[in-house]
Amino acid sequence: SLHITFLATWFAMAVQDHILGVPVENWTPRQRPFQAIHKQYAEAMQTDGPWPRLSGWADVLLRGKSSMLAPLHPGYAEELFEAYTQSVEGSTTSTADVWRFLPVGPFENVNDFRTFLTSLLRSATTEDWSRFFMVVLAGNDPATAKPVGFISYLRIFPNEGSIETGFVTLSPSLQRTTTATEVHYLMMKHVFELGYRRYEWKCHAGNLHSRRAAQRLGFSFEGIHRNALIQKGRNRDTAWFSVIDSEWPALQAAYRAFLDEANFDETGRQKASLSSLTKPLLSALDPGLSEDETQKQ
């Protein structure tokens, strides 16, 4: 009887301990991404310009085979605005599509866009809640290269080890390309190299393209937050996805296999889709997506 009581007590304590969560041993807050250069740009953003343009490779923060990421600032507003409004042969993405599910835009002219960028980046650098990057095609001299989109780290929580990728604002020429995939890979890789535990993707629940992209990139579906926001005067439900640190090694191998030159034929056509490599690694699939459409990407 005493033995049974002991076992029952031990089992109850074990269950209670499991409910409370697995202990996180020897955890310390993580470093914020690119903190030193962020401070430099934070000071520059409090002025009315001119803001520093890229002067060389030292200004490039992340670099891949076909893409580079550098600090975003309003001095590149004209080039970015041109990239968003330029028509691309064969692309079905319009300027309006770029901004459709975002809380801002589209913009009537470059001055309005520059004003938006200035306000956004001043807020971001003052409050230290994000990092905004412009995407530049590799192979170009950074001093003369033109950006083709911007993207960010949002909701940076060093104490919890969590970062969100957001404001994914890629030009029509960059969307649905291998280069865009590499951009996401570089950003995700950096987050986990810093020792973060969680990398998030959130989007408008009605944005099926973004939801497919998240799943294709290896983010597991976590659910829909109903009535999460009021955006442009309309209700927004938000879809949540994530990658956690224990999933990263296998996911990194999938990215490397996909981005390897051997995965593309002479015409640049992929042999294995990224979805076919990442789907087996997902902890949960998005039930709102068509499997046929997602598998093709």
Coordinates of C-alpha atoms in Angstrom, one line a residue:
S1 CA 0.0 0.0 0.0
L2 CA 2.8 2.4 0.9
H3 CA 4.6 1.5 -2.4
I4 CA 1.4 2.2 -4.4
T5 CA 1.0 5.5 -2.6
F6 CA 4.6 6.4 -3.4
L7 CA 4.2 5.6 -7.1
A8 CA 0.9 7.5 -7.3
T9 CA 2.5 10.5 -5.7
W10 CA 5.5 10.3 -8.0
F11 CA 3.3 9.9 -11.1
A12 CA 1.2 12.9 -10.0
M13 CA 4.3 15.1 -9.5
A14 CA 5.7 14.0 -12.9
V15 CA 2.5 14.8 -14.7
Q16 CA 2.4 18.2 -12.9
D17 CA 6.1 18.9 -13.9
H18 CA 5.3 18.0 -17.5
I19 CA 2.3 20.4 -17.5
L20 CA 4.5 23.2 -16.3
G21 CA 6.9 22.7 -19.3
V22 CA 10.3 21.3 -19.9
P23 CA 13.1 23.1 -17.9
V24 CA 15.2 25.4 -20.1
E25 CA 18.7 24.8 -18.6
N26 CA 21.4 27.5 -18.5
W27 CA 19.4 29.9 -20.6
T28 CA 20.7 33.5 -21.0
P29 CA 19.1 36.3 -23.1
R30 CA 20.3 36.3 -26.7
Q31 CA 22.0 39.1 -28.6
R32 CA 19.8 41.3 -30.7
P33 CA 20.7 41.0 -34.4
F34 CA 23.2 43.5 -35.7
Q35 CA 23.1 45.6 -32.6
A36 CA 26.2 47.7 -33.4
I37 CA 25.2 48.8 -36.9
H38 CA 21.6 49.3 -35.6
K39 CA 22.8 51.9 -33.2
Q40 CA 24.6 53.8 -36.0
Y41 CA 21.5 53.9 -38.1
A42 CA 19.3 54.8 -35.1
E43 CA 21.4 58.0 -34.7
A44 CA 21.3 58.7 -38.5
M45 CA 17.5 58.2 -38.6
Q46 CA 16.9 61.0 -36.1
T47 CA 18.3 63.5 -38.6
D48 CA 16.7 64.8 -41.8
G49 CA 19.4 63.2 -44.0
P50 CA 21.2 62.7 -46.2
W51 CA 21.3 59.1 -44.9
P52 CA 24.4 57.0 -45.6
R53 CA 24.3 54.9 -48.7
L54 CA 26.1 51.6 -49.1
S55 CA 29.8 52.3 -49.6
G56 CA 31.1 48.7 -49.9
W57 CA 31.0 45.1 -48.8
A58 CA 31.4 46.1 -45.2
D59 CA 27.9 47.4 -45.2
V60 CA 26.4 44.1 -46.3
L61 CA 24.9 42.3 -43.3
L62 CA 24.0 38.9 -44.9
R63 CA 25.3 37.6 -48.2
G64 CA 24.3 34.6 -50.2
K65 CA 25.0 33.4 -53.8
S66 CA 22.3 35.5 -55.4
S67 CA 21.2 38.0 -52.7
M68 CA 22.5 40.4 -50.1
L69 CA 20.8 42.1 -47.2
A70 CA 21.8 45.6 -46.0
P71 CA 20.3 48.2 -43.7
L72 CA 17.2 49.8 -45.1
H73 CA 16.8 53.6 -45.0
P74 CA 14.9 56.3 -46.8
G75 CA 17.8 57.2 -49.0
Y76 CA 16.8 54.3 -51.2
A77 CA 13.1 55.2 -51.4
E78 CA 13.3 56.1 -55.1
E79 CA 15.0 52.9 -56.2
L80 CA 12.6 50.8 -54.1
F81 CA 9.5 52.6 -55.4
E82 CA 10.7 52.0 -59.0
A83 CA 11.2 48.3 -58.2
Y84 CA 7.6 48.0 -56.8
T85 CA 6.0 49.8 -59.7
Q86 CA 8.0 48.3 -62.5
S87 CA 6.1 45.8 -64.7
V88 CA 7.8 42.4 -65.0
E89 CA 7.3 40.2 -68.1
G90 CA 5.6 37.0 -67.2
S91 CA 4.8 38.1 -63.6
T92 CA 1.2 38.1 -62.4
T93 CA 2.0 40.3 -59.4
S94 CA 1.0 43.9 -59.6
T95 CA 2.0 46.9 -57.5
A96 CA -1.4 46.6 -55.7
D97 CA -0.7 42.9 -55.0
V98 CA 2.6 43.8 -53.2
W99 CA 0.7 45.9 -50.6
R100 CA -2.8 44.2 -50.6
F101 CA -2.5 42.4 -47.3
L102 CA -0.1 44.9 -45.5
P103 CA -1.2 47.6 -43.1
V104 CA 0.1 50.3 -45.4
G105 CA 0.2 51.1 -49.2
P106 CA 0.0 51.2 -52.1
F107 CA 1.6 54.6 -52.4
E108 CA 0.7 57.2 -55.0
N109 CA 4.2 58.6 -55.5
V110 CA 7.7 58.3 -54.3
N111 CA 7.4 61.2 -51.8
D112 CA 4.6 59.4 -50.0
F113 CA 6.6 56.2 -49.9
R114 CA 9.7 58.0 -48.6
T115 CA 7.6 59.6 -45.8
F116 CA 6.3 56.2 -44.8
L117 CA 9.8 54.7 -44.8
T118 CA 11.2 57.6 -42.7
S119 CA 8.4 57.3 -40.1
L120 CA 8.6 53.5 -40.0
L121 CA 12.4 53.4 -39.5
R122 CA 12.5 56.2 -37.0
S123 CA 10.0 54.3 -34.9
A124 CA 11.8 51.0 -35.3
T125 CA 15.2 52.3 -34.5
T126 CA 14.0 54.4 -31.5
E127 CA 12.1 51.5 -29.9
D128 CA 14.6 48.8 -30.9
W129 CA 11.8 46.3 -31.7
S130 CA 12.9 45.4 -35.2
R131 CA 15.5 45.3 -37.9
F132 CA 14.7 46.3 -41.5
F133 CA 16.8 45.1 -44.4
M134 CA 16.7 46.0 -48.1
V135 CA 17.3 43.1 -50.5
V136 CA 20.0 43.6 -53.2
L137 CA 21.0 41.2 -55.9
A138 CA 24.4 39.7 -55.4
G139 CA 27.1 40.2 -58.0
N140 CA 26.5 44.0 -57.9
D141 CA 28.8 46.5 -56.3
P142 CA 27.0 47.5 -53.1
A143 CA 27.9 51.1 -53.8
T144 CA 25.9 51.1 -57.0
A145 CA 23.4 48.3 -56.4
K146 CA 19.7 48.9 -56.4
P147 CA 17.4 47.3 -53.9
V148 CA 14.5 45.0 -55.1
G149 CA 12.5 44.8 -51.9
F150 CA 12.7 44.9 -48.1
I151 CA 12.1 42.5 -45.3
S152 CA 12.5 42.6 -41.5
Y153 CA 12.9 41.0 -38.1
L154 CA 10.0 42.0 -35.9
R155 CA 9.1 41.3 -32.3
I156 CA 12.6 40.6 -31.2
F157 CA 12.5 39.1 -27.7
P158 CA 16.0 38.2 -26.5
N159 CA 14.8 37.1 -23.1
E160 CA 12.5 34.4 -24.6
G161 CA 14.7 33.7 -27.6
S162 CA 12.0 34.5 -30.2
I163 CA 12.0 36.6 -33.4
E164 CA 9.4 37.1 -36.1
T165 CA 10.1 37.7 -39.8
G166 CA 7.6 40.3 -41.2
F167 CA 6.9 43.1 -43.5
V168 CA 7.9 40.8 -46.4
T169 CA 7.7 43.4 -49.2
L170 CA 9.4 41.9 -52.2
S171 CA 9.1 43.5 -55.7
P172 CA 7.3 41.6 -58.5
S173 CA 10.7 40.7 -60.0
L174 CA 11.8 39.0 -56.8
Q175 CA 8.7 37.2 -55.8
R176 CA 8.5 33.4 -56.3
T177 CA 12.2 33.2 -57.2
T178 CA 15.1 31.1 -55.9
T179 CA 16.7 34.4 -54.8
A180 CA 13.7 35.1 -52.6
T181 CA 14.1 31.7 -51.0
E182 CA 17.7 32.3 -50.3
V183 CA 16.8 35.6 -48.6
H184 CA 14.5 33.7 -46.2
Y185 CA 17.2 31.1 -45.6
L186 CA 19.9 33.7 -44.8
M187 CA 17.6 35.4 -42.2
M188 CA 16.5 32.2 -40.6
K189 CA 20.0 30.9 -40.4
H190 CA 21.2 34.0 -38.7
V191 CA 18.5 33.8 -36.1
F192 CA 19.4 30.3 -35.1
E193 CA 23.1 31.0 -35.2
L194 CA 22.5 33.7 -32.5
G195 CA 20.9 30.9 -30.4
Y196 CA 17.3 31.9 -30.6
R197 CA 14.7 29.2 -29.9
R198 CA 11.8 30.3 -32.1
Y199 CA 11.3 32.0 -35.5
E200 CA 7.8 33.2 -36.3
W201 CA 5.8 34.0 -39.4
K202 CA 2.5 35.8 -39.1
C203 CA 0.3 36.9 -42.0
H204 CA -3.2 38.0 -42.9
A205 CA -5.3 34.8 -42.8
G206 CA -6.8 35.8 -46.2
N207 CA -3.3 35.9 -47.8
L208 CA -3.1 32.3 -49.1
H209 CA 0.0 33.1 -51.0
S210 CA 1.8 34.1 -47.8
R211 CA 0.5 31.0 -46.0
R212 CA 1.7 28.7 -48.8
A213 CA 5.1 30.5 -48.7
A214 CA 5.4 30.0 -44.9
Q215 CA 4.6 26.2 -45.2
R216 CA 7.0 25.8 -48.2
L217 CA 9.8 27.6 -46.2
G218 CA 9.4 25.1 -43.4
F219 CA 7.2 27.0 -40.9
S220 CA 4.7 24.8 -39.1
F221 CA 1.1 26.0 -38.8
E222 CA 0.0 27.0 -35.3
G223 CA -3.5 28.3 -35.8
I224 CA -5.6 31.4 -36.6
H225 CA -6.0 34.3 -34.2
R226 CA -9.5 35.6 -34.9
N227 CA -10.2 39.3 -34.8
A228 CA -6.5 40.0 -34.2
L229 CA -6.3 43.4 -35.8
I230 CA -8.2 46.2 -37.5
Q231 CA -6.3 46.8 -40.7
K232 CA -7.2 49.5 -43.3
G233 CA -10.7 49.6 -41.6
R234 CA -11.3 45.9 -41.9
N235 CA -11.1 43.0 -39.6
R236 CA -7.9 40.9 -39.8
D237 CA -7.6 37.3 -38.7
T238 CA -4.0 36.3 -38.4
A239 CA -2.4 33.0 -39.3
W240 CA 0.6 31.9 -37.2
F241 CA 3.5 29.7 -38.1
S242 CA 6.9 28.9 -36.5
V243 CA 10.2 27.1 -36.8
I244 CA 11.9 26.1 -33.5
D245 CA 15.5 25.4 -32.8
S246 CA 15.2 21.6 -32.6
E247 CA 13.8 21.6 -36.2
W248 CA 16.5 23.9 -37.6
P249 CA 19.3 21.3 -38.4
A250 CA 17.0 19.2 -40.6
L251 CA 15.5 22.3 -42.2
Q252 CA 18.9 23.8 -42.9
A253 CA 19.8 20.6 -44.7
A254 CA 16.6 20.8 -46.8
Y255 CA 17.5 24.4 -47.8
R256 CA 21.0 23.5 -48.7
A257 CA 19.8 20.6 -50.9
F258 CA 17.3 22.9 -52.6
L259 CA 19.7 25.8 -53.2
D260 CA 22.5 23.5 -54.4
E261 CA 23.4 24.1 -58.1
A262 CA 23.0 20.4 -58.6
N263 CA 19.2 20.8 -58.0
F264 CA 18.8 22.9 -61.1
D265 CA 19.1 21.8 -64.8
E266 CA 20.7 23.8 -67.6
T267 CA 17.6 26.0 -68.0
G268 CA 17.5 26.8 -64.2
R269 CA 14.5 24.6 -63.6
Q270 CA 14.4 23.0 -60.2
K271 CA 14.6 19.2 -59.9
A272 CA 13.2 18.9 -56.3
S273 CA 10.8 21.5 -55.0
L274 CA 11.5 23.0 -51.6
S275 CA 8.1 21.9 -50.5
S276 CA 9.0 18.2 -51.1
L277 CA 12.0 18.7 -48.8
T278 CA 10.3 20.6 -46.0
K279 CA 6.9 19.0 -45.8
P280 CA 8.2 15.8 -44.0
L281 CA 9.7 18.2 -41.4
L282 CA 6.6 20.1 -40.5
S283 CA 5.0 19.5 -37.1
A284 CA 1.6 20.6 -38.5
L285 CA 0.2 21.4 -41.9
D286 CA -2.1 24.4 -42.7
P287 CA -5.6 22.9 -43.2
G288 CA -6.6 25.9 -45.2
L289 CA -4.3 25.2 -48.1
S290 CA -4.6 23.0 -51.1
E291 CA -2.0 20.3 -51.0
D292 CA -1.6 20.1 -54.8
E293 CA -0.8 23.9 -55.1
T294 CA 1.7 23.8 -52.2
Q295 CA 3.5 20.8 -53.5
K296 CA 4.4 22.5 -56.8
Q297 CA 6.5 25.2 -55.2

